[in-house]
Amino acid sequence: MFKNRKDAGKKLAVAIKKYKDNNVLVLAIPRGGVEVGYQVAEYLNADFSILISRKLPFPDDPEAGFGAIAEDGSTFIFNDAALWLSGEQVDHIKQEQINEIKRRIAVLRKGEDLPQMAGRTVILVDDGLAMGSTMRAAIMLCRNRNAGKIVVAVPVAGRRVADEMVRMADELVVLETPRNFMAVAQVYEHWYDVSDVEVLDIMQRRKK
């Protein structure tokens, strides 16, 4: 159990301390992963930025998703999504999320490009993995950018998703895999939706 995202980030950082002072790049998936990623990057003395990856939500159930899309267009879609949605619906939902990705790049990253990752160890951080779709799209982006090694580091994940991440990434670090896993929030004492303002505050803190 973690007190909050800051506590989770500090504990996660210790679990991957072998990467400290090793010129790694930590990329957090906003918005929930930014505080966690910040704590990891601070401890590791690593470069830090945010990678935008968005869930593709079902039209009638936005909390559930059928895949995700990353900022370079890398798209992961669960195989059974075609059973529920037409091609036109998928394209429409993707375009909506592309628009939100552009907004987040402009607002949260001030329009800056992602750091160079070719040949580097990249540590992808989020506050947890439920379905894991946004992380899968993020991994695909890093592969496209020729990252040397991709490490997925999260405080919590479901066991099935963790097993799948082992196959997609070069290394997986997860602190908790609860037996009765229902949602990421269940391992946090204090859980809330993170705002753009909080992300900007964290990024500003990093620059000081």
Short mmCIF file of C-alpha atoms in Angstrom, two decimals:
data_model
loop_
_atom_site.label_atom_id
_atom_site.label_comp_id
_atom_site.label_asym_id
_atom_site.label_seq_id
_atom_site.Cartn_x
_atom_site.Cartn_y
_atom_site.Cartn_z
CA MET A 1 0.00 0.00 0.00
CA PHE A 2 1.27 3.45 -0.88
CA LYS A 3 0.40 6.71 0.86
CA ASN A 4 0.25 8.61 -2.43
CA ARG A 5 2.04 8.89 -5.77
CA LYS A 6 5.06 10.58 -4.18
CA ASP A 7 5.50 7.69 -1.77
CA ALA A 8 5.06 5.18 -4.60
CA GLY A 9 7.66 6.99 -6.70
CA LYS A 10 10.23 7.00 -3.93
CA LYS A 11 9.78 3.27 -3.33
CA LEU A 12 9.89 2.52 -7.05
CA ALA A 13 13.11 4.51 -7.43
CA VAL A 14 14.87 2.41 -4.80
CA ALA A 15 13.79 -0.74 -6.63
CA ILE A 16 15.68 0.37 -9.75
CA LYS A 17 18.64 2.01 -8.03
CA LYS A 18 21.01 0.07 -10.31
CA TYR A 19 20.26 2.74 -12.93
CA LYS A 20 21.39 5.63 -10.72
CA ASP A 21 23.91 7.97 -12.36
CA ASN A 22 23.73 5.82 -15.49
CA ASN A 23 22.57 8.43 -18.05
CA VAL A 24 19.10 6.92 -18.34
CA LEU A 25 15.99 8.72 -19.55
CA VAL A 26 12.83 8.58 -17.44
CA LEU A 27 9.61 9.18 -19.35
CA ALA A 28 6.40 9.52 -17.35
CA ILE A 29 2.92 9.01 -18.79
CA PRO A 30 0.69 11.90 -17.72
CA ARG A 31 -1.07 12.76 -15.83
CA GLY A 32 -0.99 10.21 -13.01
CA GLY A 33 2.51 8.97 -13.76
CA VAL A 34 4.25 12.35 -13.57
CA GLU A 35 4.76 12.58 -9.79
CA VAL A 36 5.90 8.95 -9.72
CA GLY A 37 8.29 9.54 -12.61
CA TYR A 38 9.60 12.75 -11.06
CA GLN A 39 10.57 10.92 -7.87
CA VAL A 40 12.26 8.18 -9.88
CA ALA A 41 14.21 10.64 -12.03
CA GLU A 42 15.33 12.68 -9.01
CA TYR A 43 16.65 9.61 -7.20
CA LEU A 44 18.37 8.20 -10.28
CA ASN A 45 19.80 11.57 -11.33
CA ALA A 46 18.25 10.90 -14.72
CA ASP A 47 16.94 13.01 -17.58
CA PHE A 48 13.19 13.44 -17.28
CA SER A 49 10.29 14.22 -19.59
CA ILE A 50 6.73 13.15 -20.28
CA LEU A 51 5.50 10.90 -23.06
CA ILE A 52 1.90 11.38 -24.13
CA SER A 53 -0.09 8.18 -24.60
CA ARG A 54 -3.88 8.17 -24.53
CA LYS A 55 -6.43 5.48 -23.95
CA LEU A 56 -8.94 4.89 -26.76
CA PRO A 57 -12.23 4.89 -24.83
CA PHE A 58 -15.44 3.11 -25.74
CA PRO A 59 -18.09 5.69 -26.77
CA ASP A 60 -20.65 4.46 -24.23
CA ASP A 61 -18.16 3.69 -21.44
CA PRO A 62 -15.28 6.22 -21.37
CA GLU A 63 -13.70 4.59 -18.33
CA ALA A 64 -13.10 1.43 -20.36
CA GLY A 65 -10.82 1.36 -23.37
CA PHE A 66 -10.15 -0.80 -26.41
CA GLY A 67 -6.57 0.34 -26.93
CA ALA A 68 -4.31 3.37 -26.88
CA ILE A 69 -2.40 5.74 -29.12
CA ALA A 70 0.96 7.42 -28.45
CA GLU A 71 2.09 10.81 -29.66
CA ASP A 72 3.92 9.46 -32.73
CA GLY A 73 0.78 7.62 -33.85
CA SER A 74 1.84 4.24 -32.47
CA THR A 75 -1.43 2.44 -31.83
CA PHE A 76 -2.28 -0.62 -29.78
CA ILE A 77 -5.76 -2.10 -30.13
CA PHE A 78 -7.11 -5.18 -28.37
CA ASN A 79 -8.07 -7.84 -30.87
CA ASP A 80 -11.70 -8.08 -29.85
CA ALA A 81 -12.33 -4.33 -30.30
CA ALA A 82 -13.52 -4.98 -33.86
CA LEU A 83 -16.41 -6.95 -32.40
CA TRP A 84 -17.81 -3.83 -30.77
CA LEU A 85 -16.84 -0.91 -33.00
CA SER A 86 -16.85 -0.08 -36.70
CA GLY A 87 -13.77 1.16 -38.49
CA GLU A 88 -15.32 4.63 -38.69
CA GLN A 89 -15.91 4.70 -34.96
CA VAL A 90 -12.33 3.66 -34.25
CA ASP A 91 -10.98 6.36 -36.59
CA HIS A 92 -13.18 9.01 -34.97
CA ILE A 93 -12.07 8.07 -31.45
CA LYS A 94 -8.43 8.00 -32.54
CA GLN A 95 -8.73 11.50 -33.99
CA GLU A 96 -10.27 12.79 -30.76
CA GLN A 97 -7.32 11.43 -28.80
CA ILE A 98 -4.79 12.76 -31.32
CA ASN A 99 -6.29 16.21 -30.72
CA GLU A 100 -5.91 15.75 -26.95
CA ILE A 101 -2.33 14.53 -27.43
CA LYS A 102 -1.51 17.69 -29.37
CA ARG A 103 -3.06 19.79 -26.60
CA ARG A 104 -1.05 18.02 -23.92
CA ILE A 105 2.21 18.37 -25.83
CA ALA A 106 1.54 22.09 -26.20
CA VAL A 107 0.46 22.63 -22.59
CA LEU A 108 2.33 20.07 -20.51
CA ARG A 109 5.58 19.91 -22.50
CA LYS A 110 5.44 23.46 -23.84
CA GLY A 111 5.59 22.09 -27.38
CA GLU A 112 9.03 20.60 -26.89
CA ASP A 113 10.06 17.42 -28.68
CA LEU A 114 10.73 14.22 -26.79
CA PRO A 115 14.39 13.81 -25.79
CA GLN A 116 16.57 11.70 -28.03
CA MET A 117 16.37 8.07 -26.95
CA ALA A 118 18.26 6.18 -29.68
CA GLY A 119 20.62 3.73 -28.00
CA ARG A 120 19.66 4.88 -24.49
CA THR A 121 18.03 3.07 -21.61
CA VAL A 122 14.51 4.46 -21.31
CA ILE A 123 12.48 3.93 -18.14
CA LEU A 124 8.74 4.27 -18.73
CA VAL A 125 6.81 5.16 -15.59
CA ASP A 126 3.13 5.32 -14.72
CA ASP A 127 1.24 5.19 -11.42
CA GLY A 128 0.05 1.68 -12.24
CA LEU A 129 -1.19 -0.60 -14.98
CA ALA A 130 -4.79 -1.72 -15.24
CA MET A 131 -5.32 -2.82 -18.85
CA GLY A 132 -1.87 -1.49 -19.74
CA SER A 133 -2.88 -0.13 -23.14
CA THR A 134 -1.25 3.30 -22.78
CA MET A 135 2.00 1.68 -21.68
CA ARG A 136 1.94 -0.68 -24.67
CA ALA A 137 1.59 2.25 -27.07
CA ALA A 138 4.42 4.02 -25.24
CA ILE A 139 6.66 0.98 -25.64
CA MET A 140 5.87 0.93 -29.36
CA LEU A 141 6.92 4.59 -29.64
CA CYS A 142 10.22 3.88 -27.88
CA ARG A 143 10.89 0.97 -30.22
CA ASN A 144 10.24 3.26 -33.17
CA ARG A 145 12.74 5.75 -31.71
CA ASN A 146 15.36 2.98 -31.40
CA ALA A 147 15.66 3.04 -27.64
CA GLY A 148 18.56 0.85 -26.54
CA LYS A 149 16.67 -0.73 -23.64
CA ILE A 150 13.08 -0.22 -22.48
CA VAL A 151 12.33 -0.64 -18.79
CA VAL A 152 8.71 -0.45 -17.60
CA ALA A 153 8.59 0.61 -13.94
CA VAL A 154 5.29 0.90 -12.07
CA PRO A 155 4.13 0.62 -8.46
CA VAL A 156 1.31 -1.79 -9.24
CA ALA A 157 -0.06 -3.97 -12.03
CA GLY A 158 -2.45 -6.83 -12.53
CA ARG A 159 -0.70 -10.18 -12.86
CA ARG A 160 -1.87 -10.92 -16.38
CA VAL A 161 -0.87 -7.48 -17.64
CA ALA A 162 2.48 -7.78 -15.87
CA ASP A 163 3.11 -11.07 -17.69
CA GLU A 164 2.31 -9.38 -21.01
CA MET A 165 4.62 -6.44 -20.23
CA VAL A 166 7.50 -8.84 -19.64
CA ARG A 167 7.14 -9.92 -23.26
CA MET A 168 6.88 -6.38 -24.67
CA ALA A 169 9.53 -4.55 -22.66
CA ASP A 170 13.16 -5.47 -22.02
CA GLU A 171 12.64 -5.31 -18.26
CA LEU A 172 9.66 -4.95 -15.95
CA VAL A 173 9.81 -3.60 -12.41
CA VAL A 174 6.52 -3.73 -10.49
CA LEU A 175 6.25 -3.43 -6.72
CA GLU A 176 2.82 -4.97 -6.16
CA THR A 177 0.69 -7.43 -8.14
CA PRO A 178 -2.41 -7.88 -5.93
CA ARG A 179 -4.25 -11.16 -6.20
CA ASN A 180 -7.66 -9.48 -6.36
CA PHE A 181 -6.67 -6.55 -8.54
CA MET A 182 -9.56 -4.33 -9.58
CA ALA A 183 -8.07 -0.86 -10.08
CA VAL A 184 -4.80 1.03 -9.66
CA ALA A 185 -6.40 3.22 -6.97
CA GLN A 186 -6.83 0.30 -4.58
CA VAL A 187 -3.15 0.35 -3.53
CA TYR A 188 -3.13 4.09 -2.77
CA GLU A 189 -4.38 5.57 0.50
CA HIS A 190 -4.77 8.98 -1.14
CA TRP A 191 -5.96 8.83 -4.75
CA TYR A 192 -7.25 11.61 -6.96
CA ASP A 193 -7.29 12.72 -10.57
CA VAL A 194 -4.21 14.79 -11.39
CA SER A 195 -4.72 18.15 -13.10
CA ASP A 196 -2.71 19.92 -15.79
CA VAL A 197 -1.73 22.51 -13.17
CA GLU A 198 -0.17 19.88 -10.93
CA VAL A 199 1.78 18.39 -13.84
CA LEU A 200 3.11 21.82 -14.74
CA ASP A 201 4.12 22.43 -11.11
CA ILE A 202 6.05 19.14 -11.07
CA MET A 203 7.82 19.93 -14.34
CA GLN A 204 8.73 23.38 -13.05
CA ARG A 205 10.07 21.84 -9.85
CA ARG A 206 12.29 19.60 -11.95
CA LYS A 207 13.90 22.56 -13.71
CA LYS A 208 14.99 24.29 -10.50
#
